[in-house]
Short mmCIF file of C-alpha atoms in Angstrom, two decimals:
data_model
loop_
_atom_site.label_atom_id
_atom_site.label_comp_id
_atom_site.label_asym_id
_atom_site.label_seq_id
_atom_site.Cartn_x
_atom_site.Cartn_y
_atom_site.Cartn_z
CA MET A 1082 -10.84 5.81 -14.11
CA ALA A 1083 -7.80 5.03 -16.28
CA ILE A 1084 -9.11 7.29 -19.06
CA LEU A 1085 -9.51 10.24 -16.69
CA ARG A 1086 -6.06 9.60 -15.23
CA ASP A 1087 -4.39 9.63 -18.63
CA ALA A 1088 -6.37 12.69 -19.75
CA PHE A 1089 -5.14 14.75 -16.80
CA ARG A 1090 -1.64 13.31 -16.97
CA LEU A 1091 -1.06 13.84 -20.70
CA GLY A 1092 -3.20 16.92 -21.23
CA VAL A 1093 -2.44 19.00 -18.14
CA PHE A 1094 0.32 17.90 -15.79
CA GLU A 1095 3.03 16.65 -18.16
CA PRO A 1096 2.94 19.76 -20.41
CA PHE A 1097 3.05 22.07 -17.39
CA ALA A 1098 5.90 20.22 -15.67
CA ARG A 1099 7.91 20.00 -18.90
CA TRP A 1100 7.53 23.75 -19.48
CA LYS A 1101 8.43 24.61 -15.88
CA LEU A 1102 11.47 22.34 -15.64
CA SER A 1103 12.77 23.18 -19.15
CA ARG A 1104 12.55 26.86 -18.36
CA ALA A 1105 14.37 26.40 -15.04
CA LEU A 1106 17.11 24.28 -16.63
CA ARG A 1107 17.71 26.78 -19.44
CA HIS A 1108 18.01 29.62 -16.96
CA LYS A 1109 20.37 27.56 -14.80
CA ARG A 1110 22.61 26.65 -17.75
CA GLN A 1111 22.65 30.21 -19.00
CA ARG A 1112 23.56 31.54 -15.56
CA ILE A 1113 26.42 29.04 -15.21
CA THR A 1114 27.72 29.90 -18.69
CA ASN A 1115 27.60 33.63 -17.97
CA GLU A 1116 29.44 33.16 -14.67
CA LYS A 1117 32.20 31.10 -16.33
CA SER A 1118 32.57 33.59 -19.15
CA GLN A 1119 32.66 36.49 -16.71
CA ALA A 1120 35.33 34.76 -14.66
CA SER A 1121 37.40 34.14 -17.78
CA VAL A 1122 37.05 37.77 -18.88
CA ASN A 1123 38.05 39.12 -15.50
CA GLY A 1124 41.05 36.84 -15.42
CA ASN A 1125 42.32 38.05 -18.81
CA GLY A 1126 41.67 41.71 -18.07
CA HIS A 1127 39.59 42.31 -21.21
CA ALA A 1128 36.30 43.38 -19.66
CA THR A 1129 34.58 45.09 -22.59
CA ALA A 1130 35.56 42.73 -25.37
CA GLY A 1131 35.22 39.77 -23.06
CA ASN A 1132 31.69 40.63 -22.04
CA GLY A 1133 30.63 40.77 -25.64
CA HIS A 1134 32.25 37.42 -26.27
CA ALA A 1135 30.58 35.90 -23.22
CA ASN A 1136 27.13 37.14 -24.10
CA GLY A 1137 27.54 35.91 -27.65
CA HIS A 1138 28.11 32.36 -26.44
CA ALA A 1139 25.67 32.35 -23.50
CA ASN A 1140 22.59 31.51 -25.48
CA LYS A 1141 24.43 28.90 -27.55
CA ASN A 1142 25.59 27.02 -24.46
CA ALA A 1143 22.34 27.32 -22.55
CA HIS A 1144 21.23 23.89 -23.73
CA ILE A 1145 20.04 20.90 -21.76
CA SER A 1146 22.47 17.99 -21.43
CA PRO A 1147 21.32 14.38 -22.00
CA LYS A 1148 21.63 13.61 -18.28
CA GLU A 1149 19.57 16.65 -17.35
CA LEU A 1150 17.01 15.69 -19.98
CA ARG A 1151 16.66 12.19 -18.50
CA GLN A 1152 16.24 13.60 -15.02
CA MET A 1153 13.70 16.12 -16.29
CA ASN A 1154 11.66 13.47 -18.10
CA ARG A 1155 11.62 11.36 -14.95
CA SER A 1156 10.44 14.32 -12.87
CA VAL A 1157 7.77 15.15 -15.46
CA LEU A 1158 6.35 11.63 -15.28
CA ARG A 1159 6.42 11.61 -11.47
CA PHE A 1160 4.80 15.04 -11.35
CA ALA A 1161 1.98 13.92 -13.63
CA GLU A 1162 1.38 10.73 -11.63
CA GLN A 1163 1.06 12.68 -8.39
CA GLY A 1164 -1.06 15.35 -10.09
CA TRP A 1165 -3.81 12.83 -10.82
CA SER A 1166 -3.76 11.77 -7.15
CA VAL A 1167 -4.24 15.38 -6.05
CA VAL A 1168 -7.17 15.81 -8.43
CA TYR A 1169 -8.81 12.55 -7.40
CA TYR A 1170 -8.45 12.93 -3.63
CA THR A 1171 -9.56 16.57 -3.69
CA LEU A 1172 -12.71 15.79 -5.67
CA GLN A 1173 -13.43 12.60 -3.76
CA TRP A 1174 -12.94 14.18 -0.33
CA SER A 1175 -15.20 17.08 -1.30
CA TYR A 1176 -17.86 14.67 -2.51
CA GLY A 1177 -17.38 12.57 0.63
CA LEU A 1178 -17.98 15.69 2.74
CA TYR A 1179 -21.30 16.15 0.94
CA VAL A 1180 -22.28 12.51 1.52
CA HIS A 1181 -21.17 12.67 5.17
CA HIS A 1182 -23.31 15.75 5.82
CA SER A 1183 -26.28 13.97 4.27
CA LEU A 1184 -26.00 11.13 6.81
CA PRO A 1185 -27.03 11.30 10.51
CA THR A 1186 -23.55 10.40 11.72
CA ARG A 1187 -21.12 12.10 14.11
CA ILE A 1188 -17.43 11.28 14.20
CA PHE A 1189 -16.87 11.98 17.91
CA ASN A 1190 -19.98 10.03 18.94
CA PRO A 1191 -20.55 7.60 16.08
CA VAL A 1192 -23.40 5.54 17.59
CA ASP A 1193 -25.62 6.59 14.66
CA LEU A 1194 -23.44 4.43 12.47
CA TRP A 1195 -25.34 1.46 13.83
CA VAL A 1196 -28.76 2.74 14.93
CA GLY A 1197 -31.48 1.55 12.55
CA TYR A 1198 -29.35 -1.15 10.91
CA PRO A 1199 -29.75 -2.30 8.13
CA HIS A 1200 -29.68 1.07 6.40
CA ILE A 1201 -31.61 0.35 3.22
CA PRO A 1202 -32.48 1.44 0.62
CA LEU A 1203 -29.30 3.34 -0.24
CA ALA A 1204 -29.33 6.83 -1.72
CA GLY A 1205 -27.90 7.36 -5.21
CA PRO A 1206 -25.04 9.67 -4.11
CA LEU A 1207 -23.90 7.11 -1.56
CA LYS A 1208 -23.91 4.34 -4.16
CA PHE A 1209 -21.87 6.52 -6.52
CA TYR A 1210 -19.42 7.31 -3.70
CA TYR A 1211 -18.85 3.61 -3.04
CA LEU A 1212 -18.57 2.80 -6.74
CA THR A 1213 -15.91 5.43 -7.46
CA GLN A 1214 -13.89 4.62 -4.35
CA THR A 1215 -13.87 0.89 -5.07
CA ALA A 1216 -12.95 1.49 -8.72
CA PHE A 1217 -10.06 3.75 -7.69
CA TYR A 1218 -8.48 1.28 -5.28
CA MET A 1219 -8.88 -1.61 -7.69
CA HIS A 1220 -7.12 0.55 -10.28
CA GLN A 1221 -4.40 1.35 -7.73
CA MET A 1222 -3.77 -2.36 -7.24
CA LEU A 1223 -3.05 -2.67 -10.95
CA ILE A 1224 -0.87 0.46 -10.99
CA LEU A 1225 1.08 -0.76 -7.95
CA ASN A 1226 2.14 -3.89 -9.81
CA ALA A 1227 2.84 -2.05 -13.07
CA GLU A 1228 5.18 0.59 -11.60
CA ALA A 1229 8.65 0.10 -10.14
CA ARG A 1230 8.48 -1.64 -6.76
CA ARG A 1231 8.89 0.53 -3.71
CA LYS A 1232 10.16 -0.46 -0.28
CA ASP A 1233 6.63 -0.68 1.15
CA HIS A 1234 5.15 -2.62 -1.78
CA VAL A 1235 3.85 -5.41 0.47
CA GLN A 1236 2.26 -2.96 2.93
CA MET A 1237 0.64 -0.98 0.11
CA MET A 1238 -0.77 -4.09 -1.56
CA THR A 1239 -2.05 -5.37 1.78
CA HIS A 1240 -3.70 -2.02 2.42
CA HIS A 1241 -5.40 -1.96 -1.00
CA VAL A 1242 -6.64 -5.54 -0.71
CA ILE A 1243 -8.09 -4.95 2.76
CA THR A 1244 -9.63 -1.65 1.63
CA VAL A 1245 -11.34 -3.17 -1.40
CA PHE A 1246 -12.58 -6.10 0.70
CA LEU A 1247 -13.95 -3.80 3.41
CA MET A 1248 -15.69 -1.52 0.90
CA THR A 1249 -17.21 -4.40 -1.02
CA ALA A 1250 -18.30 -6.32 2.07
CA SER A 1251 -19.69 -3.25 3.86
CA TYR A 1252 -21.72 -2.35 0.76
CA PHE A 1253 -23.30 -5.78 0.33
CA MET A 1254 -23.81 -6.25 4.09
CA ASN A 1255 -25.32 -2.73 4.51
CA PHE A 1256 -22.62 -1.27 6.77
CA THR A 1257 -22.37 1.74 4.48
CA ARG A 1258 -22.53 4.49 7.11
CA VAL A 1259 -19.30 3.43 8.78
CA GLY A 1260 -17.74 2.87 5.35
CA CYS A 1261 -18.52 6.45 4.30
CA VAL A 1262 -17.04 7.89 7.50
CA ILE A 1263 -13.81 5.90 7.12
CA MET A 1264 -13.35 6.85 3.45
CA PHE A 1265 -14.03 10.50 4.28
CA LEU A 1266 -11.39 10.48 7.02
CA MET A 1267 -8.76 8.68 4.96
CA ASP A 1268 -8.99 10.91 1.90
CA TRP A 1269 -8.24 14.20 3.65
CA CYS A 1270 -4.53 13.73 4.32
CA ASP A 1271 -4.05 11.96 0.97
CA ILE A 1272 -4.46 15.33 -0.74
CA PHE A 1273 -1.30 16.78 0.79
CA LEU A 1274 1.27 14.02 0.24
CA PRO A 1275 1.07 13.91 -3.59
CA LEU A 1276 0.90 17.72 -3.61
CA ALA A 1277 4.15 17.87 -1.61
CA LYS A 1278 5.76 15.44 -4.07
CA MET A 1279 4.62 17.57 -7.02
CA LEU A 1280 6.27 20.63 -5.50
CA ARG A 1281 9.47 18.69 -4.92
CA TYR A 1282 9.58 17.44 -8.52
CA ILE A 1283 9.46 21.01 -9.83
CA ASN A 1284 12.14 22.12 -7.33
CA LEU A 1285 9.95 24.14 -4.95
CA GLN A 1286 11.51 22.65 -1.83
CA THR A 1287 10.26 25.19 0.72
CA ALA A 1288 6.67 24.86 -0.45
CA CYS A 1289 7.16 21.08 -0.43
CA ASP A 1290 8.29 21.12 3.21
CA VAL A 1291 5.35 23.29 4.29
CA THR A 1292 2.87 21.05 2.47
CA PHE A 1293 4.50 17.99 3.99
CA GLY A 1294 3.97 19.53 7.42
CA CYS A 1295 0.26 19.89 6.62
CA PHE A 1296 0.25 16.25 5.56
CA ILE A 1297 1.74 15.09 8.88
CA LEU A 1298 -0.82 17.08 10.85
CA THR A 1299 -3.83 15.86 8.88
CA TRP A 1300 -2.53 12.27 8.88
CA PHE A 1301 -2.20 12.20 12.67
CA VAL A 1302 -5.58 13.84 13.28
CA THR A 1303 -7.57 11.67 10.88
CA ARG A 1304 -5.79 8.30 11.06
CA HIS A 1305 -4.52 8.13 14.64
CA PHE A 1306 -7.15 10.20 16.44
CA LEU A 1307 -10.50 10.36 14.65
CA PHE A 1308 -10.15 6.88 13.16
CA LEU A 1309 -9.81 5.48 16.69
CA PHE A 1310 -13.33 6.72 17.48
CA VAL A 1311 -14.61 4.61 14.59
CA ILE A 1312 -12.64 1.54 15.68
CA LYS A 1313 -13.81 1.95 19.28
CA SER A 1314 -17.43 2.28 18.17
CA THR A 1315 -17.14 -0.77 15.91
CA ILE A 1316 -15.72 -2.93 18.69
CA PHE A 1317 -17.81 -1.75 21.67
CA ASP A 1318 -20.96 0.03 20.43
CA VAL A 1319 -22.13 -2.63 17.98
CA PRO A 1320 -22.66 -5.35 20.65
CA ASN A 1321 -24.44 -2.84 22.91
CA ILE A 1322 -26.75 -1.33 20.29
CA LEU A 1323 -27.49 -4.27 17.99
CA GLN A 1324 -28.30 -7.90 18.49
CA PHE A 1325 -26.38 -10.55 16.61
CA ALA A 1326 -28.34 -12.97 14.47
CA PRO A 1327 -27.42 -16.67 14.39
CA TRP A 1328 -27.09 -16.52 10.59
CA PHE A 1329 -27.42 -14.15 7.63
CA ILE A 1330 -30.93 -13.00 6.70
CA PRO A 1331 -30.40 -11.69 3.13
CA GLU A 1332 -34.09 -11.08 2.41
CA THR A 1333 -34.19 -8.44 5.18
CA GLY A 1334 -30.67 -7.08 4.49
CA PHE A 1335 -29.48 -8.25 7.94
CA TYR A 1336 -25.93 -9.62 7.90
CA LEU A 1337 -24.86 -8.87 11.48
CA VAL A 1338 -23.52 -12.09 12.95
CA LYS A 1339 -20.59 -12.45 15.33
CA ARG A 1340 -18.32 -13.74 12.58
CA THR A 1341 -19.00 -10.63 10.47
CA HIS A 1342 -18.36 -8.35 13.44
CA TYR A 1343 -15.08 -10.04 14.35
CA THR A 1344 -13.88 -9.88 10.74
CA PHE A 1345 -14.56 -6.15 10.38
CA CYS A 1346 -12.92 -5.37 13.74
CA ALA A 1347 -9.82 -7.39 12.87
CA LEU A 1348 -9.38 -5.75 9.46
CA LEU A 1349 -9.79 -2.25 10.88
CA LEU A 1350 -7.10 -3.03 13.46
CA VAL A 1351 -4.78 -4.33 10.72
CA LEU A 1352 -5.28 -1.05 8.83
CA GLN A 1353 -4.33 0.87 11.95
CA VAL A 1354 -1.15 -1.20 12.36
CA LEU A 1355 -0.18 -0.47 8.75
CA GLN A 1356 -0.81 3.22 9.32
CA ILE A 1357 1.39 3.19 12.42
CA ILE A 1358 4.22 1.70 10.34
CA TRP A 1359 3.77 4.41 7.72
CA PHE A 1360 3.61 7.12 10.38
CA TRP A 1361 7.00 5.98 11.65
CA MET A 1362 8.37 6.41 8.14
CA ILE A 1363 6.71 9.84 7.95
CA CYS A 1364 8.34 10.88 11.23
CA ARG A 1365 11.76 9.90 9.84
CA ILE A 1366 11.19 12.20 6.87
CA ALA A 1367 9.99 14.98 9.19
CA TRP A 1368 13.20 14.67 11.21
CA ARG A 1369 15.24 15.15 8.04
CA VAL A 1370 13.21 18.26 7.25
CA LEU A 1371 13.91 19.67 10.72
CA LYS A 1372 17.64 19.03 10.17
CA GLY A 1373 17.44 21.02 6.94
CA ASP A 1374 17.78 18.13 4.50
CA GLY A 1375 14.34 18.65 2.94
CA ALA A 1376 11.46 16.22 2.50
CA SER A 1377 12.02 13.10 0.40
CA ASP A 1378 10.12 9.85 0.11
CA ASP A 1379 11.60 7.00 2.19
CA ARG A 1380 9.75 4.56 -0.07
CA SER A 1381 11.55 5.64 -3.26
CA ASP A 1382 12.10 2.92 -5.83
CA GLU A 1383 15.48 1.74 -7.04
CA GLU A 1384 15.41 4.03 -10.06
CA ASP A 1385 14.93 7.05 -7.80
CA ILE A 1386 17.89 6.03 -5.63
CA LYS A 1387 20.20 5.59 -8.63
CA GLU A 1388 19.15 8.89 -10.19
CA ASP A 1389 19.49 10.82 -6.93
#
């Protein structure tokens, strides 16, 4: 996972962002220089000679200052980091759609998540889906501690720990159908947030705001509407469809005891609480967009605040 991330970051996203931002900065500096020279010429009343003098110095002064270079390098790194997230979530959501369609599950009536439990043996694509998702979130836990701390560091770490635990436990306890549905729902909106950040880092603010609007819509639909169907089914359908065993029966793949059920229900509710907190932060950003201030991340680290 780390090798793929660095390959995309260093080979694709950083070169593109550096070219785009360098080009924009040179054009900006050249425009400012031309405007100053033109103003000086008009003030002295020497239009013809002055224009020649201004054009002669325009290209020489159209350089990038050290401060602008630092800001550009920071934006390039941020752009590349978010670029990998866009690639990963797009590919993973597409693959999750394929896995979801291969399973007899319905989001609005998810009783098939439990019928026929335990669901073994597992198909190869489903195993690969679980493997890549678990590897990604374990990698994210490392990245989260390596990068500058953000305001929601504790919430993010809690989310990743719970997610890895749920994926690992659901795999070994054969609750893979519900795991696939949850991962499929969660990945959809995660495509749009890093894409909006990428657009902001290369100064495409209007496109950033539109993409952020798509993110808000998909977040609400998947995490506060469709996800509730899964939580409701986990809490109420499982006791009605399945019978709890007094203890684990590993040789038959049956791990459904009351303690397991209570644990999964509690962790899913904790995830929903975290997502409500994040949605409040998202709504604050949306309000700024409506006021015309543009979308920016409320969770920005200290370096971002100082630079901005």
